[in-house]
mmCIF file of C-alpha atoms in Angstrom:
data_model
loop_
_atom_site.group_PDB
_atom_site.id
_atom_site.type_symbol
_atom_site.label_atom_id
_atom_site.label_comp_id
_atom_site.label_asym_id
_atom_site.label_seq_id
_atom_site.Cartn_x
_atom_site.Cartn_y
_atom_site.Cartn_z
ATOM 1 C CA UNK O 14 0.000 0.000 0.000
ATOM 2 C CA UNK O 15 2.997 2.343 0.397
ATOM 3 C CA UNK O 16 3.176 5.099 -2.229
ATOM 4 C CA UNK O 17 -0.058 4.092 -3.971
ATOM 5 C CA UNK O 18 -2.150 6.898 -5.471
ATOM 6 C CA UNK O 19 -5.178 6.743 -7.707
ATOM 7 C CA UNK O 20 -6.395 3.367 -8.985
ATOM 8 C CA UNK O 21 -4.404 0.113 -9.212
ATOM 9 C CA UNK O 22 -4.051 -1.331 -12.762
ATOM 10 C CA UNK O 23 -5.658 -4.689 -11.932
ATOM 11 C CA UNK O 24 -8.700 -3.179 -10.298
ATOM 12 C CA UNK O 25 -11.909 -3.419 -12.391
ATOM 13 C CA UNK O 26 -12.695 -0.183 -14.207
ATOM 14 C CA UNK O 27 -16.131 1.224 -13.377
ATOM 15 C CA UNK O 28 -18.336 2.733 -16.018
ATOM 16 C CA UNK O 29 -17.604 6.267 -17.128
ATOM 17 C CA UNK O 30 -20.542 7.703 -15.247
ATOM 18 C CA UNK O 31 -19.105 6.308 -12.021
ATOM 19 C CA UNK O 32 -15.528 7.457 -12.453
ATOM 20 C CA UNK O 33 -14.055 9.646 -9.741
ATOM 21 C CA UNK O 34 -11.370 12.106 -10.724
ATOM 22 C CA UNK O 35 -7.872 11.221 -9.457
ATOM 23 C CA UNK O 36 -6.809 12.965 -6.212
ATOM 24 C CA UNK O 37 -3.444 14.550 -5.897
ATOM 25 C CA UNK O 38 -0.745 12.514 -4.054
ATOM 26 C CA UNK O 39 -0.888 13.068 -0.227
ATOM 27 C CA UNK O 40 -0.034 10.990 2.840
ATOM 28 C CA UNK O 41 -2.705 8.579 3.965
ATOM 29 C CA UNK O 42 -3.129 9.766 7.608
ATOM 30 C CA UNK O 43 -5.532 6.972 8.484
ATOM 31 C CA UNK O 44 -3.162 4.310 7.206
ATOM 32 C CA UNK O 45 -0.277 5.863 9.126
ATOM 33 C CA UNK O 46 -2.281 5.917 12.381
ATOM 34 C CA UNK O 47 -3.258 2.276 11.960
ATOM 35 C CA UNK O 48 0.363 1.256 11.330
ATOM 36 C CA UNK O 49 1.554 3.135 14.440
ATOM 37 C CA UNK O 50 -1.103 1.513 16.604
ATOM 38 C CA UNK O 51 -0.172 -1.965 15.386
ATOM 39 C CA UNK O 52 3.505 -1.285 16.010
ATOM 40 C CA UNK O 53 2.912 -0.234 19.600
ATOM 41 C CA UNK O 54 0.761 -3.273 20.308
ATOM 42 C CA UNK O 55 3.457 -5.553 18.917
ATOM 43 C CA UNK O 56 6.051 -4.019 21.243
ATOM 44 C CA UNK O 57 3.975 -4.703 24.427
ATOM 45 C CA UNK O 58 4.799 -8.065 26.190
ATOM 46 C CA UNK O 59 1.867 -10.414 25.926
ATOM 47 C CA UNK O 60 1.036 -12.641 28.940
ATOM 48 C CA UNK O 61 0.645 -16.302 28.420
ATOM 49 C CA UNK O 62 -2.956 -17.291 27.800
ATOM 50 C CA UNK O 63 -2.639 -19.709 30.793
ATOM 51 C CA UNK O 64 -0.073 -19.222 33.610
ATOM 52 C CA UNK O 65 0.584 -22.692 35.160
ATOM 53 C CA UNK O 66 2.092 -21.259 38.359
ATOM 54 C CA UNK O 67 -0.769 -18.816 38.849
ATOM 55 C CA UNK O 68 -3.275 -21.589 38.255
ATOM 56 C CA UNK O 69 -1.530 -23.825 40.832
ATOM 57 C CA UNK O 70 -1.487 -21.043 43.434
ATOM 58 C CA UNK O 71 -5.157 -20.275 42.896
ATOM 59 C CA UNK O 72 -6.012 -23.982 43.161
ATOM 60 C CA UNK O 73 -4.021 -24.312 46.435
ATOM 61 C CA UNK O 74 -5.734 -21.254 47.907
ATOM 62 C CA UNK O 75 -9.152 -22.632 47.027
ATOM 63 C CA UNK O 76 -8.265 -25.983 48.620
ATOM 64 C CA UNK O 77 -7.007 -24.276 51.790
ATOM 65 C CA UNK O 78 -10.191 -22.202 52.045
ATOM 66 C CA UNK O 79 -12.335 -25.305 51.598
ATOM 67 C CA UNK O 80 -10.402 -27.203 54.282
ATOM 68 C CA UNK O 81 -10.604 -24.272 56.697
ATOM 69 C CA UNK O 82 -14.353 -23.926 56.229
ATOM 70 C CA UNK O 83 -14.768 -27.682 56.602
ATOM 71 C CA UNK O 84 -12.788 -27.663 59.869
ATOM 72 C CA UNK O 85 -14.838 -24.796 61.264
ATOM 73 C CA UNK O 86 -18.044 -26.568 60.305
ATOM 74 C CA UNK O 87 -16.903 -29.805 61.948
ATOM 75 C CA UNK O 88 -15.909 -27.931 65.110
ATOM 76 C CA UNK O 89 -19.320 -26.277 65.205
ATOM 77 C CA UNK O 90 -21.032 -29.629 64.755
ATOM 78 C CA UNK O 91 -18.908 -31.159 67.535
ATOM 79 C CA UNK O 92 -19.757 -28.264 69.842
ATOM 80 C CA UNK O 93 -23.456 -28.690 69.144
ATOM 81 C CA UNK O 94 -23.225 -32.428 69.734
ATOM 82 C CA UNK O 95 -21.414 -31.991 73.065
ATOM 83 C CA UNK O 96 -23.799 -29.245 74.191
ATOM 84 C CA UNK O 97 -26.793 -31.329 73.180
ATOM 85 C CA UNK O 98 -25.421 -34.315 75.060
ATOM 86 C CA UNK O 99 -24.983 -32.260 78.217
ATOM 87 C CA UNK O 100 -28.500 -30.870 77.929
ATOM 88 C CA UNK O 101 -29.914 -34.354 77.462
ATOM 89 C CA UNK O 102 -28.069 -35.649 80.494
ATOM 90 C CA UNK O 103 -28.971 -32.805 82.768
ATOM 91 C CA UNK O 104 -32.319 -31.612 81.560
ATOM 92 C CA UNK O 105 -31.375 -28.201 82.969
ATOM 93 C CA UNK O 106 -30.403 -24.929 81.399
ATOM 94 C CA UNK O 107 -26.832 -24.577 80.274
ATOM 95 C CA UNK O 108 -25.544 -21.419 78.673
ATOM 96 C CA UNK O 109 -23.425 -21.196 75.558
ATOM 97 C CA UNK O 110 -20.420 -20.234 77.668
ATOM 98 C CA UNK O 111 -20.568 -23.294 79.915
ATOM 99 C CA UNK O 112 -17.256 -25.141 80.231
ATOM 100 C CA UNK O 113 -16.744 -28.293 78.230
ATOM 101 C CA UNK O 114 -17.722 -31.501 79.951
ATOM 102 C CA UNK O 115 -15.198 -34.068 78.810
ATOM 103 C CA UNK O 116 -16.028 -37.706 79.263
ATOM 104 C CA UNK O 117 -12.867 -39.174 77.781
ATOM 105 C CA UNK O 118 -10.020 -39.726 80.242
ATOM 106 C CA UNK O 119 -6.567 -38.320 79.685
ATOM 107 C CA UNK O 120 -5.215 -41.817 80.074
ATOM 108 C CA UNK O 121 -3.765 -43.794 82.947
ATOM 109 C CA UNK O 122 -1.294 -42.015 85.152
ATOM 110 C CA UNK O 123 1.477 -43.848 86.901
ATOM 111 C CA UNK O 124 -0.145 -45.652 89.800
ATOM 112 C CA UNK O 125 2.530 -47.333 91.858
ATOM 113 C CA UNK O 126 1.436 -49.740 94.576
ATOM 114 C CA UNK O 127 4.304 -49.696 97.007
ATOM 115 C CA UNK O 128 2.628 -51.828 99.636
ATOM 116 C CA UNK O 129 2.926 -51.313 103.381
ATOM 117 C CA UNK O 130 5.888 -49.198 104.358
ATOM 118 C CA UNK O 131 6.762 -46.800 107.149
ATOM 119 C CA UNK O 132 4.424 -43.786 106.856
ATOM 120 C CA UNK O 133 6.099 -40.609 105.648
ATOM 121 C CA UNK O 134 5.022 -38.515 108.649
ATOM 122 C CA UNK O 135 4.313 -40.828 111.511
ATOM 123 C CA UNK O 136 0.659 -41.810 111.759
ATOM 124 C CA UNK O 137 -0.499 -39.063 109.380
ATOM 125 C CA UNK O 138 -0.408 -41.137 106.226
ATOM 126 C CA UNK O 139 -2.663 -43.699 107.880
ATOM 127 C CA UNK O 140 -5.373 -41.080 108.558
ATOM 128 C CA UNK O 141 -5.707 -38.992 105.371
ATOM 129 C CA UNK O 142 -4.587 -38.975 101.763
ATOM 130 C CA UNK O 143 -2.073 -36.265 100.881
ATOM 131 C CA UNK O 144 -0.939 -34.553 97.695
ATOM 132 C CA UNK O 145 2.637 -33.320 97.767
ATOM 133 C CA UNK O 146 3.878 -31.900 94.491
ATOM 134 C CA UNK O 147 2.606 -34.182 91.743
ATOM 135 C CA UNK O 148 2.232 -37.275 93.902
ATOM 136 C CA UNK O 149 -0.895 -38.515 95.659
ATOM 137 C CA UNK O 150 -0.164 -40.657 98.691
ATOM 138 C CA UNK O 151 -3.030 -42.790 99.948
ATOM 139 C CA UNK O 152 -3.820 -44.219 103.343
ATOM 140 C CA UNK O 153 -3.181 -47.682 101.879
ATOM 141 C CA UNK O 154 0.450 -46.795 101.189
ATOM 142 C CA UNK O 155 0.123 -46.259 97.413
ATOM 143 C CA UNK O 156 1.793 -43.481 95.434
ATOM 144 C CA UNK O 157 -0.030 -42.191 92.340
ATOM 145 C CA UNK O 158 1.810 -39.843 90.006
ATOM 146 C CA UNK O 159 -0.707 -37.295 88.733
ATOM 147 C CA UNK O 160 0.393 -37.042 85.108
ATOM 148 C CA UNK O 161 -1.377 -34.297 83.177
ATOM 149 C CA UNK O 162 -2.732 -32.613 86.302
ATOM 150 C CA UNK O 163 -1.894 -28.982 87.038
ATOM 151 C CA UNK O 164 -1.478 -27.374 90.470
ATOM 152 C CA UNK O 165 -4.178 -28.678 92.837
ATOM 153 C CA UNK O 166 -5.835 -26.375 95.330
ATOM 154 C CA UNK O 167 -8.262 -28.830 96.957
ATOM 155 C CA UNK O 168 -8.878 -32.549 96.828
ATOM 156 C CA UNK O 169 -11.910 -34.611 97.770
ATOM 157 C CA UNK O 170 -12.563 -38.312 98.013
ATOM 158 C CA UNK O 171 -15.441 -39.477 95.818
ATOM 159 C CA UNK O 172 -18.417 -41.201 97.328
ATOM 160 C CA UNK O 173 -17.853 -44.894 98.116
ATOM 161 C CA UNK O 174 -14.083 -44.229 97.854
ATOM 162 C CA UNK O 175 -14.079 -44.909 94.100
ATOM 163 C CA UNK O 176 -11.453 -42.241 93.445
ATOM 164 C CA UNK O 177 -10.690 -38.560 93.961
ATOM 165 C CA UNK O 178 -11.892 -35.165 92.759
ATOM 166 C CA UNK O 179 -9.081 -32.646 92.309
ATOM 167 C CA UNK O 180 -9.872 -28.930 92.101
ATOM 168 C CA UNK O 181 -7.283 -26.829 90.306
ATOM 169 C CA UNK O 182 -6.228 -23.344 91.290
ATOM 170 C CA UNK O 183 -7.195 -20.150 89.507
ATOM 171 C CA UNK O 184 -5.445 -19.582 86.155
ATOM 172 C CA UNK O 185 -5.906 -17.233 83.218
ATOM 173 C CA UNK O 186 -7.921 -19.994 81.537
ATOM 174 C CA UNK O 187 -10.120 -20.616 84.589
ATOM 175 C CA UNK O 188 -10.245 -23.584 86.923
ATOM 176 C CA UNK O 189 -10.185 -27.297 86.171
ATOM 177 C CA UNK O 190 -11.823 -30.269 87.867
ATOM 178 C CA UNK O 191 -10.113 -33.635 87.442
ATOM 179 C CA UNK O 192 -11.245 -37.091 88.412
ATOM 180 C CA UNK O 193 -8.729 -39.730 89.410
ATOM 181 C CA UNK O 194 -9.882 -43.321 89.498
ATOM 182 C CA UNK O 195 -8.671 -45.885 91.974
ATOM 183 C CA UNK O 196 -6.528 -47.337 89.146
ATOM 184 C CA UNK O 197 -4.816 -43.997 88.563
ATOM 185 C CA UNK O 198 -6.787 -43.030 85.449
ATOM 186 C CA UNK O 199 -7.044 -39.237 85.177
ATOM 187 C CA UNK O 200 -9.930 -37.477 83.418
ATOM 188 C CA UNK O 201 -11.043 -33.872 82.989
ATOM 189 C CA UNK O 202 -14.584 -33.202 84.163
ATOM 190 C CA UNK O 203 -14.604 -29.411 83.871
ATOM 191 C CA UNK O 204 -12.273 -26.923 82.237
ATOM 192 C CA UNK O 205 -12.407 -23.145 82.174
ATOM 193 C CA UNK O 206 -14.877 -22.620 85.012
ATOM 194 C CA UNK O 207 -14.587 -19.461 87.091
ATOM 195 C CA UNK O 208 -15.300 -21.204 90.424
ATOM 196 C CA UNK O 209 -15.726 -24.867 91.389
ATOM 197 C CA UNK O 210 -16.861 -26.321 94.721
ATOM 198 C CA UNK O 211 -17.565 -29.891 95.835
ATOM 199 C CA UNK O 212 -19.775 -31.412 98.503
ATOM 200 C CA UNK O 213 -18.083 -32.992 101.538
ATOM 201 C CA UNK O 214 -19.497 -36.384 100.554
ATOM 202 C CA UNK O 215 -18.087 -36.104 97.018
ATOM 203 C CA UNK O 216 -21.485 -36.690 95.403
ATOM 204 C CA UNK O 217 -22.089 -33.245 93.899
ATOM 205 C CA UNK O 218 -20.159 -30.319 92.448
ATOM 206 C CA UNK O 219 -21.150 -26.798 91.453
ATOM 207 C CA UNK O 220 -19.476 -24.184 89.325
ATOM 208 C CA UNK O 221 -19.907 -20.710 87.916
ATOM 209 C CA UNK O 222 -19.299 -19.939 84.262
ATOM 210 C CA UNK O 223 -20.226 -16.607 82.744
ATOM 211 C CA UNK O 224 -23.775 -15.729 83.701
ATOM 212 C CA UNK O 225 -24.724 -19.300 84.619
ATOM 213 C CA UNK O 226 -24.538 -21.291 87.830
ATOM 214 C CA UNK O 227 -24.346 -25.052 87.296
ATOM 215 C CA UNK O 228 -24.475 -28.167 89.431
ATOM 216 C CA UNK O 229 -24.127 -31.870 88.679
ATOM 217 C CA UNK O 230 -23.932 -35.175 90.471
ATOM 218 C CA UNK O 231 -20.761 -37.266 90.448
ATOM 219 C CA UNK O 232 -21.179 -40.953 89.668
ATOM 220 C CA UNK O 233 -18.247 -43.244 88.860
ATOM 221 C CA UNK O 234 -16.043 -40.279 88.027
ATOM 222 C CA UNK O 235 -18.532 -38.709 85.607
ATOM 223 C CA UNK O 236 -20.840 -35.696 85.871
ATOM 224 C CA UNK O 237 -24.533 -36.551 85.583
ATOM 225 C CA UNK O 238 -27.874 -34.728 85.905
ATOM 226 C CA UNK O 239 -26.434 -31.328 85.042
ATOM 227 C CA UNK O 240 -28.656 -28.342 85.813
ATOM 228 C CA UNK O 241 -28.142 -24.613 85.502
ATOM 229 C CA UNK O 242 -29.707 -21.280 86.338
ATOM 230 C CA UNK O 243 -28.849 -17.692 85.351
ATOM 231 C CA UNK O 244 -27.298 -15.535 88.066
ATOM 232 C CA UNK O 245 -26.271 -11.914 88.408
ATOM 233 C CA UNK O 246 -22.720 -10.636 88.272
ATOM 234 C CA UNK O 247 -20.731 -11.270 91.447
ATOM 235 C CA UNK O 248 -22.697 -14.353 92.522
ATOM 236 C CA UNK O 249 -20.357 -17.254 93.313
ATOM 237 C CA UNK O 250 -20.867 -20.793 94.673
ATOM 238 C CA UNK O 251 -19.125 -21.193 98.018
ATOM 239 C CA UNK O 252 -20.106 -24.720 99.027
ATOM 240 C CA UNK O 253 -22.393 -27.684 98.594
ATOM 241 C CA UNK O 254 -24.325 -29.330 101.420
ATOM 242 C CA UNK O 255 -26.357 -32.341 100.333
ATOM 243 C CA UNK O 256 -28.365 -31.239 97.287
ATOM 244 C CA UNK O 257 -28.095 -27.549 98.172
ATOM 245 C CA UNK O 258 -25.581 -25.267 96.494
ATOM 246 C CA UNK O 259 -24.559 -22.384 98.748
ATOM 247 C CA UNK O 260 -24.144 -19.120 96.889
ATOM 248 C CA UNK O 261 -22.682 -15.802 98.028
ATOM 249 C CA UNK O 262 -24.452 -12.805 96.539
ATOM 250 C CA UNK O 263 -21.708 -10.268 97.194
ATOM 251 C CA UNK O 264 -18.206 -11.173 98.428
ATOM 252 C CA UNK O 265 -17.968 -7.826 100.226
ATOM 253 C CA UNK O 266 -21.129 -8.182 102.323
ATOM 254 C CA UNK O 267 -22.947 -10.842 104.339
ATOM 255 C CA UNK O 268 -25.650 -12.748 102.542
ATOM 256 C CA UNK O 269 -25.741 -16.380 101.406
ATOM 257 C CA UNK O 270 -28.377 -18.060 99.268
ATOM 258 C CA UNK O 271 -29.258 -21.716 98.853
ATOM 259 C CA UNK O 272 -30.034 -23.214 95.447
ATOM 260 C CA UNK O 273 -31.816 -26.480 94.785
ATOM 261 C CA UNK O 274 -32.463 -26.936 91.059
ATOM 262 C CA UNK O 275 -35.825 -28.616 91.683
ATOM 263 C CA UNK O 276 -37.045 -25.577 93.625
ATOM 264 C CA UNK O 277 -36.179 -22.801 91.190
ATOM 265 C CA UNK O 278 -33.680 -19.924 91.498
ATOM 266 C CA UNK O 279 -31.463 -19.473 94.593
ATOM 267 C CA UNK O 280 -33.295 -18.394 97.735
ATOM 268 C CA UNK O 281 -31.691 -16.145 100.310
ATOM 269 C CA UNK O 282 -30.815 -17.512 103.725
ATOM 270 C CA UNK O 283 -30.723 -15.209 106.717
ATOM 271 C CA UNK O 284 -29.237 -11.923 105.555
ATOM 272 C CA UNK O 285 -26.646 -11.902 108.331
ATOM 273 C CA UNK O 286 -24.975 -15.157 107.225
ATOM 274 C CA UNK O 287 -21.379 -14.695 106.072
ATOM 275 C CA UNK O 288 -20.045 -18.261 105.832
ATOM 276 C CA UNK O 289 -21.336 -21.813 106.173
ATOM 277 C CA UNK O 290 -18.894 -24.369 107.604
ATOM 278 C CA UNK O 291 -20.880 -27.590 107.380
ATOM 279 C CA UNK O 292 -23.852 -29.362 108.877
ATOM 280 C CA UNK O 293 -25.071 -31.039 112.019
ATOM 281 C CA UNK O 294 -26.471 -34.588 112.113
ATOM 282 C CA UNK O 295 -30.026 -33.182 112.289
ATOM 283 C CA UNK O 296 -29.577 -31.358 108.966
ATOM 284 C CA UNK O 297 -29.094 -27.860 110.338
ATOM 285 C CA UNK O 298 -26.188 -25.855 108.967
ATOM 286 C CA UNK O 299 -23.442 -24.232 111.019
ATOM 287 C CA UNK O 300 -22.774 -20.693 109.848
ATOM 288 C CA UNK O 301 -21.001 -17.518 110.787
ATOM 289 C CA UNK O 302 -23.395 -14.605 111.173
ATOM 290 C CA UNK O 303 -22.756 -10.930 111.753
ATOM 291 C CA UNK O 304 -24.459 -9.453 114.812
ATOM 292 C CA UNK O 305 -26.054 -6.036 115.014
ATOM 293 C CA UNK O 306 -22.905 -4.671 116.624
ATOM 294 C CA UNK O 307 -20.723 -6.102 113.853
ATOM 295 C CA UNK O 308 -19.411 -8.985 115.950
ATOM 296 C CA UNK O 309 -19.077 -12.443 114.418
ATOM 297 C CA UNK O 310 -21.201 -15.194 115.911
ATOM 298 C CA UNK O 311 -21.888 -18.871 115.261
ATOM 299 C CA UNK O 312 -25.470 -19.900 114.587
ATOM 300 C CA UNK O 313 -27.498 -22.895 113.464
ATOM 301 C CA UNK O 314 -29.530 -22.405 110.299
ATOM 302 C CA UNK O 315 -32.809 -24.272 109.888
ATOM 303 C CA UNK O 316 -34.313 -25.792 106.706
ATOM 304 C CA UNK O 317 -35.524 -22.382 105.518
ATOM 305 C CA UNK O 318 -32.145 -20.753 106.111
ATOM 306 C CA UNK O 319 -33.197 -18.755 109.146
ATOM 307 C CA UNK O 320 -31.140 -18.518 112.345
ATOM 308 C CA UNK O 321 -32.464 -20.834 115.044
ATOM 309 C CA UNK O 322 -32.016 -20.090 118.707
ATOM 310 C CA UNK O 323 -29.608 -17.585 120.143
ATOM 311 C CA UNK O 324 -26.303 -17.308 118.278
ATOM 312 C CA UNK O 325 -23.166 -18.023 120.213
ATOM 313 C CA UNK O 326 -20.934 -15.031 119.687
ATOM 314 C CA UNK O 327 -17.436 -16.410 119.170
ATOM 315 C CA UNK O 328 -14.624 -14.214 117.814
ATOM 316 C CA UNK O 329 -13.947 -15.628 114.348
ATOM 317 C CA UNK O 330 -11.702 -14.776 111.443
ATOM 318 C CA UNK O 331 -12.985 -13.021 108.313
ATOM 319 C CA UNK O 332 -11.426 -15.458 105.830
ATOM 320 C CA UNK O 333 -14.042 -18.214 106.119
ATOM 321 C CA UNK O 334 -11.567 -21.061 106.600
ATOM 322 C CA UNK O 335 -13.017 -23.819 108.763
ATOM 323 C CA UNK O 336 -14.873 -27.124 108.704
ATOM 324 C CA UNK O 337 -17.256 -29.150 110.847
ATOM 325 C CA UNK O 338 -16.168 -32.634 111.896
ATOM 326 C CA UNK O 339 -17.775 -35.680 110.330
ATOM 327 C CA UNK O 340 -19.916 -36.306 113.416
ATOM 328 C CA UNK O 341 -21.084 -32.677 113.491
ATOM 329 C CA UNK O 342 -19.764 -32.084 116.987
ATOM 330 C CA UNK O 343 -16.674 -29.916 116.431
ATOM 331 C CA UNK O 344 -15.775 -26.885 114.350
ATOM 332 C CA UNK O 345 -12.159 -26.088 113.570
ATOM 333 C CA UNK O 346 -11.964 -22.468 112.444
ATOM 334 C CA UNK O 347 -9.598 -19.503 112.402
ATOM 335 C CA UNK O 348 -9.816 -17.081 115.293
ATOM 336 C CA UNK O 349 -10.139 -13.304 114.845
ATOM 337 C CA UNK O 350 -6.426 -12.620 114.977
ATOM 338 C CA UNK O 351 -4.542 -14.312 112.176
ATOM 339 C CA UNK O 352 -1.513 -14.759 114.390
ATOM 340 C CA UNK O 353 -3.566 -16.305 117.212
ATOM 341 C CA UNK O 354 -4.260 -19.339 115.068
ATOM 342 C CA UNK O 355 -7.110 -21.819 114.787
ATOM 343 C CA UNK O 356 -9.651 -22.554 117.506
ATOM 344 C CA UNK O 357 -11.769 -25.608 118.238
ATOM 345 C CA UNK O 358 -15.440 -24.932 119.032
ATOM 346 C CA UNK O 359 -17.771 -27.400 120.752
ATOM 347 C CA UNK O 360 -20.984 -27.057 118.719
ATOM 348 C CA UNK O 361 -23.023 -28.752 121.429
ATOM 349 C CA UNK O 362 -22.532 -25.598 123.494
ATOM 350 C CA UNK O 363 -24.049 -23.180 120.975
ATOM 351 C CA UNK O 364 -26.761 -21.069 122.549
ATOM 352 C CA UNK O 365 -24.947 -21.284 125.878
ATOM 353 C CA UNK O 366 -21.412 -20.266 126.744
ATOM 354 C CA UNK O 367 -19.572 -21.681 123.714
ATOM 355 C CA UNK O 368 -16.590 -23.877 124.469
ATOM 356 C CA UNK O 369 -13.668 -22.441 122.507
ATOM 357 C CA UNK O 370 -10.139 -23.893 122.694
ATOM 358 C CA UNK O 371 -6.878 -22.766 121.043
ATOM 359 C CA UNK O 372 -5.993 -25.511 118.578
ATOM 360 C CA UNK O 373 -2.936 -24.703 116.454
ATOM 361 C CA UNK O 374 -1.461 -22.520 113.689
ATOM 362 C CA UNK O 375 -3.859 -20.648 111.372
ATOM 363 C CA UNK O 376 -5.677 -22.599 108.674
ATOM 364 C CA UNK O 377 -4.782 -21.831 105.068
ATOM 365 C CA UNK O 378 -7.234 -24.059 103.214
ATOM 366 C CA UNK O 379 -9.214 -27.242 103.578
ATOM 367 C CA UNK O 380 -9.464 -29.301 106.759
ATOM 368 C CA UNK O 381 -9.491 -33.090 106.578
ATOM 369 C CA UNK O 382 -11.383 -34.610 109.497
ATOM 370 C CA UNK O 383 -10.493 -38.248 110.067
ATOM 371 C CA UNK O 384 -11.634 -40.563 112.835
ATOM 372 C CA UNK O 385 -11.156 -40.741 115.686
ATOM 373 C CA UNK O 386 -11.450 -36.979 116.233
ATOM 374 C CA UNK O 387 -8.339 -36.046 114.239
ATOM 375 C CA UNK O 388 -7.940 -33.036 111.964
ATOM 376 C CA UNK O 389 -5.227 -32.264 109.423
ATOM 377 C CA UNK O 390 -4.488 -29.079 107.474
ATOM 378 C CA UNK O 391 -1.629 -27.035 106.023
ATOM 379 C CA UNK O 392 -0.236 -23.988 107.794
ATOM 380 C CA UNK O 393 1.289 -20.853 106.284
ATOM 381 C CA UNK O 394 4.786 -22.312 106.258
ATOM 382 C CA UNK O 395 3.640 -25.211 104.084
ATOM 383 C CA UNK O 396 3.860 -27.690 106.948
ATOM 384 C CA UNK O 397 1.278 -30.331 107.751
ATOM 385 C CA UNK O 398 -0.576 -29.747 111.034
ATOM 386 C CA UNK O 399 -2.152 -32.663 112.857
ATOM 387 C CA UNK O 400 -4.269 -32.322 115.983
ATOM 388 C CA UNK O 401 -6.495 -34.532 118.080
ATOM 389 C CA UNK O 402 -9.604 -33.234 119.817
ATOM 390 C CA UNK O 403 -8.879 -34.974 123.110
ATOM 391 C CA UNK O 404 -5.387 -33.482 123.274
ATOM 392 C CA UNK O 405 -6.645 -29.988 122.428
ATOM 393 C CA UNK O 406 -9.236 -30.257 125.216
ATOM 394 C CA UNK O 407 -6.377 -31.211 127.521
ATOM 395 C CA UNK O 408 -4.524 -28.023 126.629
ATOM 396 C CA UNK O 409 -2.227 -29.238 123.860
ATOM 397 C CA UNK O 410 -1.991 -27.694 120.404
ATOM 398 C CA UNK O 411 -1.604 -29.274 116.997
ATOM 399 C CA UNK O 412 1.891 -30.174 115.892
ATOM 400 C CA UNK O 413 3.461 -29.149 112.565
ATOM 401 C CA UNK O 414 5.536 -31.514 110.456
ATOM 402 C CA UNK O 415 7.572 -30.505 107.410
ATOM 403 C CA UNK O 416 7.242 -32.696 104.340
ATOM 404 C CA UNK O 417 9.846 -33.214 101.621
ATOM 405 C CA UNK O 418 8.801 -31.314 98.508
ATOM 406 C CA UNK O 419 6.361 -29.020 100.366
ATOM 407 C CA UNK O 420 6.755 -25.429 101.485
ATOM 408 C CA UNK O 421 5.087 -22.009 101.498
ATOM 409 C CA UNK O 422 4.911 -21.872 97.692
ATOM 410 C CA UNK O 423 3.822 -25.492 97.335
ATOM 411 C CA UNK O 424 1.921 -26.501 100.486
ATOM 412 C CA UNK O 425 0.626 -30.033 100.910
ATOM 413 C CA UNK O 426 -3.006 -30.602 99.995
ATOM 414 C CA UNK O 427 -4.987 -32.685 102.464
ATOM 415 C CA UNK O 428 -7.630 -34.847 100.840
ATOM 416 C CA UNK O 429 -11.032 -34.434 102.456
ATOM 417 C CA UNK O 430 -12.519 -37.859 103.199
ATOM 418 C CA UNK O 431 -15.927 -38.710 101.797
ATOM 419 C CA UNK O 432 -18.478 -38.585 104.615
ATOM 420 C CA UNK O 433 -21.967 -39.997 104.095
#
């Protein structure tokens, strides 16, 4: 096409009436523009119609997204299945934030039957189980290594002595409740709960999680008949007596409520009640109440939670540490002055002139009452204190014994026996 003007010789000649006069030679601007455009397009790098690497990356990303979504869906289904199972077992209300109830054990821990041997601390090992470090020593002379169990704050024998309930201390992830079978098998019953308490007979536990208060029975190391109820902020379970969960409304003020799932929401006990230490054989509870003058007194609480009779005003500590003996006769509790130590109170004298006897160093946690009339607990130095009622009445005080592996940072944990 370059340099062409007028008509080409091989082009058919139109009739004379259709002839167009020849135009003078001039550059074809349109042709030049088209050529320039084609040249520029030819100079641009063209991508491959199909990039194998790009296709592989896109395919891998799609596969990863599908697997992620599938995993999330499976986790959601598992959560629904577990939650549904708990609801079917308990028949009570459980909130979406309730801790996971895990039925599968962690596996057997190292249970070493060492047979009869000299007790580690005189006659102590023959009267109560002890946890020192990661080892559980039983009254039968066995040593069970608690593999997979974190720091234990309290320990409780299960009903019928089928094993132990171990309550973990407070952590950033909440508290944990473990079960340990008589064969050493360890399982997680609760994880992530804000507060966990167990009944003295080992048949029931209660816990707080989010805006829900829960309780369940313990049978063969498993939680059964779970029930729940919504509670206000600040409400915490502080104990279990029989089928009643004791709840503190406000940790800064007196006021304890009792909750039985079959009877609806928690019902307030006497408004002056600060702590409940246990029960008497007739079913009445032993509690610390605050008198009109601000003094602490001991009182018996009837079935409706009201104070019965005239309280016996005994100077008591504000920490709530203390426990009633298995026969309901004695209360070992901290006195008003932390340095004065623990006192032994004869509950048969309530309503009269209460019999109060200095007993030993201050309590720091649970008290294990073992027959005949013997109590064990840990003191502030991490020593094990053992006292006998008859010796305290005679003027003696409990004796402290240091244990290998125990100390102020890692005190021994006395295992509360299961009392019917």
